[in-house]
Coordinates of C-alpha atoms in Angstrom, one line a residue:
Chain A
M7 CA -48.7 -33.7 54.5
A8 CA -49.6 -35.9 51.5
A9 CA -53.2 -34.6 51.6
E10 CA -51.9 -31.1 51.3
E11 CA -50.0 -31.9 48.1
V12 CA -52.8 -33.3 46.0
T13 CA -54.7 -30.0 45.9
L14 CA -54.0 -27.4 43.3
S15 CA -53.2 -24.7 45.8
G16 CA -50.8 -27.2 47.5
H17 CA -49.1 -27.8 44.2
I18 CA -48.7 -24.1 43.6
Q19 CA -47.6 -23.5 47.1
H20 CA -45.0 -26.1 46.7
H21 CA -43.7 -24.5 43.6
L22 CA -43.5 -21.1 45.2
T23 CA -41.7 -22.2 48.3
N24 CA -37.9 -21.8 48.5
A25 CA -35.6 -24.4 49.8
K26 CA -34.6 -23.1 53.2
M27 CA -31.6 -23.7 55.3
C28 CA -31.0 -22.5 58.9
S29 CA -28.9 -23.4 61.8
T30 CA -30.7 -24.7 64.9
D31 CA -29.5 -26.0 68.2
T32 CA -29.0 -29.4 66.7
G33 CA -27.0 -28.2 63.7
L34 CA -28.1 -27.3 60.2
A35 CA -31.8 -27.8 59.4
F36 CA -33.7 -27.6 56.2
N37 CA -37.1 -26.6 54.8
K38 CA -40.0 -27.1 57.2
A39 CA -37.8 -27.2 60.2
C40 CA -36.9 -23.6 59.4
T41 CA -40.4 -22.1 59.4
D42 CA -39.7 -20.4 62.7
S43 CA -36.1 -19.6 62.3
G44 CA -36.8 -15.9 61.5
F45 CA -34.3 -13.7 59.8
W46 CA -31.4 -16.2 59.8
T47 CA -32.8 -18.4 57.1
W48 CA -31.0 -18.9 53.9
H49 CA -32.9 -19.7 50.6
I50 CA -30.3 -22.1 49.3
D51 CA -32.0 -22.5 45.9
T52 CA -32.1 -18.8 45.3
L53 CA -28.5 -18.5 46.4
A54 CA -27.3 -21.4 44.4
W55 CA -29.0 -20.5 41.1
S56 CA -28.3 -16.8 41.3
I57 CA -24.6 -17.3 42.2
G58 CA -24.3 -20.0 39.6
L59 CA -25.8 -17.8 36.9
G60 CA -23.6 -14.9 38.0
L61 CA -20.6 -17.1 37.7
I62 CA -21.7 -18.2 34.2
F63 CA -22.1 -14.6 33.3
L64 CA -18.7 -13.7 34.5
W65 CA -17.1 -16.8 33.0
I66 CA -18.6 -16.1 29.6
F67 CA -17.7 -12.4 29.6
R68 CA -14.3 -13.0 31.1
S69 CA -13.4 -15.6 28.4
A70 CA -14.5 -13.2 25.7
A71 CA -12.4 -10.5 27.3
K72 CA -9.4 -12.7 27.4
K73 CA -9.7 -13.7 23.8
S74 CA -10.7 -10.3 22.5
T75 CA -8.6 -9.1 19.6
L76 CA -8.3 -5.7 17.9
G77 CA -8.6 -7.4 14.5
V78 CA -11.7 -9.0 13.0
P79 CA -13.7 -10.3 16.0
G80 CA -15.2 -13.8 15.9
K81 CA -18.9 -14.4 16.3
F82 CA -18.7 -15.0 20.0
Q83 CA -16.7 -11.9 20.6
C84 CA -19.1 -9.9 18.4
F85 CA -22.1 -11.1 20.4
I86 CA -20.5 -10.2 23.7
E87 CA -19.3 -6.9 22.3
I88 CA -22.9 -6.1 21.1
I89 CA -24.1 -6.5 24.6
V90 CA -21.2 -4.5 26.1
E91 CA -21.7 -1.7 23.6
F92 CA -25.4 -1.7 24.1
V93 CA -24.9 -1.2 27.8
G94 CA -22.1 1.2 27.3
D95 CA -24.2 3.4 25.0
N96 CA -27.0 3.5 27.4
V97 CA -24.7 4.5 30.2
R98 CA -23.1 7.2 28.1
D99 CA -26.4 8.6 27.1
T100 CA -27.9 8.7 30.6
F101 CA -25.1 9.1 33.0
H102 CA -23.3 12.3 32.6
G103 CA -20.7 12.0 35.3
K104 CA -17.4 10.2 35.2
S105 CA -17.4 6.9 37.0
K106 CA -15.6 3.6 36.3
L107 CA -18.2 1.8 38.3
I108 CA -21.5 2.6 36.5
A109 CA -20.9 0.7 33.2
P110 CA -19.7 -2.5 34.8
L111 CA -22.5 -2.2 37.3
A112 CA -25.0 -1.8 34.6
L113 CA -23.6 -4.7 32.6
T114 CA -23.7 -7.0 35.6
I115 CA -27.2 -6.0 36.5
F116 CA -28.4 -6.4 32.9
V117 CA -26.9 -9.7 32.1
W118 CA -27.3 -11.2 35.6
V119 CA -30.9 -10.3 35.9
F120 CA -31.6 -11.4 32.4
L121 CA -30.1 -14.8 33.0
M122 CA -32.0 -15.2 36.3
N123 CA -35.2 -14.2 34.5
L124 CA -34.4 -16.6 31.7
M125 CA -34.8 -19.5 34.2
D126 CA -38.5 -18.6 34.0
L127 CA -38.6 -20.1 30.5
I128 CA -37.6 -23.6 31.7
P129 CA -40.9 -25.5 32.1
V130 CA -41.9 -25.1 35.7
D131 CA -42.0 -28.8 36.7
F132 CA -38.8 -30.0 35.2
I133 CA -36.2 -29.0 37.7
P134 CA -38.4 -29.2 40.8
A135 CA -39.4 -32.7 39.8
L136 CA -35.8 -33.7 39.1
A137 CA -34.8 -32.3 42.5
G138 CA -37.6 -34.2 44.2
F139 CA -36.5 -37.4 42.5
V140 CA -32.9 -36.9 43.5
G141 CA -33.9 -36.0 47.0
E142 CA -36.0 -39.1 47.3
T143 CA -33.6 -41.6 45.8
A144 CA -30.3 -40.1 47.0
F145 CA -31.2 -38.7 50.4
G146 CA -34.3 -40.6 51.3
M147 CA -36.4 -37.5 51.6
D148 CA -40.1 -37.2 50.9
S149 CA -40.2 -35.7 47.4
H150 CA -42.9 -33.3 48.5
D151 CA -40.5 -32.0 51.1
V152 CA -37.9 -31.0 48.5
Y153 CA -38.3 -27.5 47.4
M154 CA -36.7 -26.0 44.3
K155 CA -37.5 -22.6 43.1
I156 CA -35.2 -22.0 40.1
V157 CA -36.0 -18.3 39.2
P158 CA -34.0 -16.3 41.7
T159 CA -35.7 -13.1 40.8
T160 CA -39.0 -14.4 42.0
D161 CA -37.5 -14.3 45.5
I162 CA -38.0 -10.9 47.1
N163 CA -34.6 -11.3 48.8
M164 CA -32.8 -11.4 45.5
T165 CA -34.5 -8.3 44.0
S166 CA -34.2 -6.5 47.4
A167 CA -30.5 -7.3 47.5
L168 CA -30.0 -5.8 44.1
A169 CA -32.1 -2.8 45.0
L170 CA -30.3 -2.3 48.3
G171 CA -27.0 -2.4 46.5
V172 CA -28.1 0.3 44.1
F173 CA -29.6 2.3 47.0
I174 CA -26.3 2.1 48.9
L175 CA -24.5 3.3 45.8
M176 CA -27.1 6.2 45.4
V177 CA -26.4 7.4 48.9
G178 CA -22.7 6.9 48.4
F179 CA -22.6 8.9 45.1
S180 CA -24.7 11.7 46.6
I181 CA -22.4 12.1 49.5
K182 CA -19.3 11.8 47.4
I183 CA -20.4 14.4 44.8
K184 CA -22.2 16.8 47.1
G185 CA -20.7 16.1 50.5
I186 CA -22.7 15.2 53.5
G187 CA -23.8 18.8 53.9
G188 CA -24.9 19.0 50.3
F189 CA -26.8 15.7 50.7
I190 CA -28.6 16.9 53.8
K191 CA -29.4 20.2 52.2
E192 CA -30.8 18.4 49.2
L193 CA -33.1 16.4 51.6
T194 CA -34.2 19.4 53.6
L195 CA -34.3 22.5 51.4
H196 CA -36.2 21.1 48.5
P197 CA -38.8 21.2 47.0
F198 CA -40.2 24.0 49.2
S199 CA -37.7 26.8 49.9
S200 CA -38.0 30.3 51.2
N201 CA -35.8 33.3 51.6
N202 CA -37.2 33.8 55.1
M203 CA -35.2 31.9 57.6
F204 CA -38.1 31.2 59.9
V205 CA -40.4 29.9 57.2
Q206 CA -37.5 27.8 55.9
I207 CA -37.1 26.1 59.3
I208 CA -40.8 25.3 59.3
L209 CA -40.6 23.9 55.9
I210 CA -37.7 21.6 56.7
P211 CA -39.8 18.7 58.1
F212 CA -42.1 18.7 55.1
N213 CA -39.2 18.7 52.7
L214 CA -37.4 16.0 54.6
L215 CA -40.5 13.8 54.6
L216 CA -41.1 14.3 50.9
E217 CA -37.5 13.8 49.9
L218 CA -37.0 10.7 52.1
I219 CA -40.1 9.2 50.6
A220 CA -38.8 10.0 47.1
L221 CA -35.4 8.6 48.0
V222 CA -36.6 5.4 49.6
S223 CA -39.3 4.7 47.0
K224 CA -36.6 4.3 44.4
P225 CA -35.1 1.0 45.7
F226 CA -38.5 -0.2 46.7
S227 CA -39.8 0.4 43.2
L228 CA -36.8 -1.4 41.8
A229 CA -37.1 -4.4 44.0
L230 CA -40.9 -4.7 43.8
R231 CA -41.2 -4.1 40.0
L232 CA -38.8 -6.9 39.2
F233 CA -40.1 -9.2 41.8
G234 CA -43.7 -8.6 41.0
N235 CA -43.3 -9.1 37.3
L236 CA -41.4 -12.3 37.6
Y237 CA -43.4 -13.7 40.5
A238 CA -46.6 -13.1 38.5
G239 CA -45.2 -14.6 35.4
E240 CA -44.0 -17.6 37.3
L241 CA -47.4 -18.0 39.0
I242 CA -49.1 -18.0 35.6
F243 CA -46.6 -20.6 34.3
I244 CA -47.5 -22.8 37.3
L245 CA -51.2 -22.3 36.7
I246 CA -50.9 -23.1 33.0
G247 CA -48.8 -26.1 33.9
A248 CA -51.5 -27.4 36.2
I249 CA -54.3 -27.7 33.6
G250 CA -53.2 -30.8 31.7
F251 CA -52.6 -31.1 28.0
M252 CA -54.3 -27.9 27.1
Q253 CA -51.3 -26.2 28.6
L254 CA -49.1 -26.7 25.5
P255 CA -50.5 -23.9 23.3
L256 CA -51.1 -21.7 26.3
H257 CA -47.6 -22.3 27.7
F258 CA -46.1 -21.5 24.3
V259 CA -48.0 -18.2 24.0
W260 CA -47.1 -17.2 27.5
A261 CA -43.5 -18.2 27.1
V262 CA -43.2 -16.1 23.9
F263 CA -44.7 -13.2 25.7
H264 CA -42.4 -13.8 28.6
I265 CA -39.3 -13.5 26.4
L266 CA -40.3 -9.9 26.1
V267 CA -41.0 -9.5 29.8
I268 CA -37.7 -11.0 31.0
T269 CA -35.6 -8.9 28.7
L270 CA -37.6 -5.8 29.4
Q271 CA -37.4 -6.2 33.1
A272 CA -33.6 -6.7 33.0
F273 CA -33.3 -3.7 30.8
L274 CA -35.5 -1.6 33.0
F275 CA -33.6 -2.5 36.1
M276 CA -30.4 -1.5 34.4
M277 CA -31.8 1.7 33.0
L278 CA -33.4 2.8 36.3
T279 CA -30.1 2.0 38.1
I280 CA -28.3 4.3 35.8
V281 CA -30.9 7.0 36.0
Y282 CA -31.0 6.9 39.8
L283 CA -27.3 7.0 40.1
S284 CA -27.1 9.8 37.5
M285 CA -29.6 11.8 39.6
A286 CA -27.7 11.1 42.7
S287 CA -24.5 12.3 41.2
S288 CA -25.9 15.4 39.5
D289 CA -25.6 18.6 41.5
N290 CA -28.6 20.6 40.3
H291 CA -31.8 19.4 41.8
Chain B
M17 CA -42.2 -13.6 50.9
N18 CA -40.3 -12.6 54.0
L19 CA -36.9 -11.0 54.0
N20 CA -34.2 -13.1 55.5
A21 CA -30.5 -13.7 55.4
T22 CA -30.6 -14.6 51.7
L23 CA -30.7 -10.8 51.2
I24 CA -27.3 -10.5 52.8
G25 CA -25.9 -13.4 50.8
E26 CA -27.2 -12.0 47.6
L27 CA -25.9 -8.5 48.4
I28 CA -22.4 -9.9 49.0
A29 CA -22.6 -11.9 45.7
F30 CA -23.8 -8.8 43.9
T31 CA -20.9 -6.8 45.2
V32 CA -18.4 -9.4 44.3
F33 CA -19.8 -9.8 40.8
V34 CA -19.8 -6.1 40.2
L35 CA -16.3 -5.7 41.5
F36 CA -15.1 -8.6 39.4
C37 CA -16.8 -7.2 36.3
M38 CA -15.3 -3.8 37.0
K39 CA -11.8 -5.2 37.3
Y40 CA -11.6 -8.0 34.8
V41 CA -14.5 -7.9 32.4
W42 CA -15.5 -4.4 31.5
P43 CA -12.1 -2.8 30.9
P44 CA -10.7 -5.3 28.4
L45 CA -13.9 -5.6 26.5
N46 CA -14.6 -1.9 26.3
G47 CA -11.0 -1.2 25.6
A48 CA -11.0 -3.7 22.7
I49 CA -14.1 -2.1 21.3
E50 CA -12.8 1.4 21.6
A51 CA -9.4 0.5 20.2
R52 CA -11.1 -1.2 17.2
Q53 CA -13.3 1.8 16.7
K54 CA -10.2 4.0 16.6
K55 CA -8.6 1.6 14.2
I56 CA -11.6 1.6 11.9
E57 CA -11.8 5.3 12.1
D58 CA -8.1 5.6 11.1
G59 CA -8.6 3.1 8.4
L60 CA -11.5 5.0 6.9
A61 CA -9.6 8.2 7.1
A62 CA -6.6 6.5 5.4
S63 CA -8.8 5.1 2.7
D64 CA -10.4 8.5 2.1
R65 CA -6.9 10.0 1.8
A66 CA -5.8 7.2 -0.6
E67 CA -8.9 7.8 -2.7
K68 CA -8.1 11.5 -2.9
D69 CA -4.5 10.7 -3.7
L70 CA -5.6 8.3 -6.4
E71 CA -7.9 10.9 -7.9
L72 CA -5.1 13.4 -7.9
A73 CA -2.7 11.0 -9.4
Q74 CA -5.1 10.1 -12.1
K75 CA -5.7 13.8 -12.9
K76 CA -1.9 14.3 -13.0
A77 CA -1.4 11.3 -15.2
A78 CA -4.1 12.5 -17.6
E79 CA -2.5 15.9 -17.8
Q80 CA 0.9 14.4 -18.4
L81 CA -0.5 12.2 -21.1
K82 CA -2.1 15.2 -22.7
D83 CA 1.2 17.1 -22.5
A84 CA 3.1 14.2 -23.9
K85 CA 0.6 13.9 -26.8
A86 CA 0.9 17.6 -27.6
Q87 CA 4.6 17.4 -27.4
A88 CA 4.7 14.4 -29.7
A89 CA 2.5 16.1 -32.2
D90 CA 4.8 19.1 -32.0
I91 CA 7.8 17.0 -32.6
I92 CA 6.2 15.3 -35.5
D93 CA 5.2 18.6 -37.0
Q94 CA 8.7 19.9 -36.7
A95 CA 10.1 16.8 -38.1
K96 CA 7.8 17.0 -41.1
K97 CA 8.7 20.6 -41.6
R98 CA 12.3 19.8 -41.4
A99 CA 11.9 16.9 -43.8
V100 CA 10.3 19.2 -46.3
L101 CA 13.1 21.7 -45.8
I102 CA 15.8 19.1 -46.3
V103 CA 14.1 17.8 -49.4
D104 CA 13.9 21.3 -50.8
E105 CA 17.5 22.1 -49.9
E106 CA 18.7 18.8 -51.4
T107 CA 16.7 19.4 -54.5
L108 CA 18.2 22.9 -54.9
R109 CA 21.7 21.6 -54.3
G110 CA 21.2 18.7 -56.8
Q111 CA 20.0 21.1 -59.4
Q112 CA 22.9 23.4 -58.8
E113 CA 25.3 20.4 -59.0
R114 CA 23.6 19.3 -62.2
E115 CA 23.9 22.7 -63.7
S116 CA 27.5 22.9 -62.7
I117 CA 28.2 19.5 -64.1
I118 CA 26.5 20.4 -67.3
A119 CA 28.4 23.6 -67.5
Q120 CA 31.6 21.8 -66.9
G121 CA 30.7 19.3 -69.6
H122 CA 29.9 22.2 -71.9
S123 CA 33.2 23.9 -71.3
E124 CA 35.1 20.6 -71.6
V125 CA 33.3 19.9 -74.9
E126 CA 34.1 23.5 -76.0
S127 CA 37.8 23.2 -75.1
E128 CA 38.0 19.9 -76.8
R129 CA 36.4 21.3 -79.8
N130 CA 38.8 24.2 -79.8
R131 CA 41.7 21.9 -79.4
I132 CA 40.5 19.7 -82.2
T133 CA 39.8 22.7 -84.4
E134 CA 43.3 23.9 -83.7
E135 CA 44.7 20.6 -84.6
L136 CA 42.6 20.3 -87.6
R137 CA 43.8 23.8 -88.6
K138 CA 47.3 22.8 -88.1
Q139 CA 46.8 19.6 -90.1
V140 CA 45.0 21.5 -92.8
A141 CA 47.9 24.0 -92.8
T142 CA 50.4 21.2 -92.9
L143 CA 48.4 19.5 -95.7
A144 CA 48.1 22.8 -97.5
V145 CA 51.9 23.3 -97.1
I146 CA 52.5 19.7 -98.1
G147 CA 50.2 20.2 -101.1
A148 CA 51.9 23.5 -101.9
E149 CA 55.3 21.9 -101.3
R150 CA 54.4 19.1 -103.7
I151 CA 53.3 21.7 -106.2
L152 CA 56.2 24.0 -105.6
E153 CA 58.8 21.2 -105.2
R154 CA 59.2 21.5 -108.7
E155 CA 59.4 25.3 -108.7
I156 CA 60.7 26.7 -105.3
N157 CA 62.7 26.2 -102.2
Q158 CA 60.6 25.3 -99.2
A159 CA 62.6 27.5 -96.9
A160 CA 62.2 30.6 -99.0
H161 CA 58.5 30.6 -98.7
S162 CA 57.8 29.2 -95.3
D163 CA 57.0 32.7 -93.8
I164 CA 54.2 33.1 -96.2
V165 CA 52.9 29.6 -95.2
E166 CA 53.1 30.5 -91.5
K167 CA 51.2 33.7 -92.1
L168 CA 48.5 31.7 -93.8
V169 CA 48.4 29.3 -90.8
A170 CA 48.0 32.2 -88.4
E171 CA 45.1 33.6 -90.4
L172 CA 43.2 30.3 -90.2

């Protein structure tokens, strides 16, 4: 095991592995004991960091909401309101239906994803090393056996969960606005349609195939775009972190560039969510 | 990079966060923003109105000032005319009075003169009679010739 860790690829591998938890016959098991546990494995670092950051988001915004005044707002309230108004403007511009869900959904996605992406700017070795130290001293574990991946959006489970949530909402909105019949019609009678009944029936499978691909590709693109960007960014941070002192200027440059990436990806995820839900709830195809 | 139960956990967390946001975060924040926007809008409208009112009031005040000035000038004009009139009238009256006083004086002087003349005539007559008496004392009775003396007095 130690031999594996001294290599660069081992180091990188260690950084890119989530802390796992699963239940086995003998009770809860962690990390390497969970390699064969299949679906029922929990990435506890992803869960902890994402939920923690989500709670921070809610706490910050809730405290701003509680203290919000109609008079002259303080700086903190102004800052929060700028974000809220930014999200609200985007929702109003893009989503033309009436829904009480879209704006809070967009706000949650934007801020939550942004905060999770922001973890990428914490130097890659700090928290894993700290976790390894704590694991070694407090729990007597081998520090190489302590995994800590602090950017939840570099975990495909995280981004997939967000995308799946959006996908469920898309289907839900479609059915709510157009009815089940309307939704099925949308999937089967477009883009090829004919006035001839017989031809139409022949065209249905093709339409269904195309529309299903179009429908399913949306959550996939959402999940994989965010995951891919952040995973790649994280990987490059790790590579930069592995090259010794020369990393400092490189790390700085990449981090500055990454500020753009993390904001942009959070914004993109939010905008695409709004756009997809807007498409799902508009009647005309 | 394999999907596992974390997905479910995150999906639940996502749902809870969105629901919490929808219930307790978005409405108060957005409500505050919208209420403030309304307030600012009202305030701006009110200030616009006030500005217009002020302009109107200033115009009105300027007009009133102009009116007042014109009125004051009118009054002064009238007063001046009236003063000239009064002076003229008084001058005329004064002249008349003077003339009447002078006339009265003249008549008084005239009557006095007449009286004195009369008196002097009488005294002259008396003196003449006395003189004549003295002359005639020796010759005639005073009573017999008094009618002639009186005739003389009347002729004076």
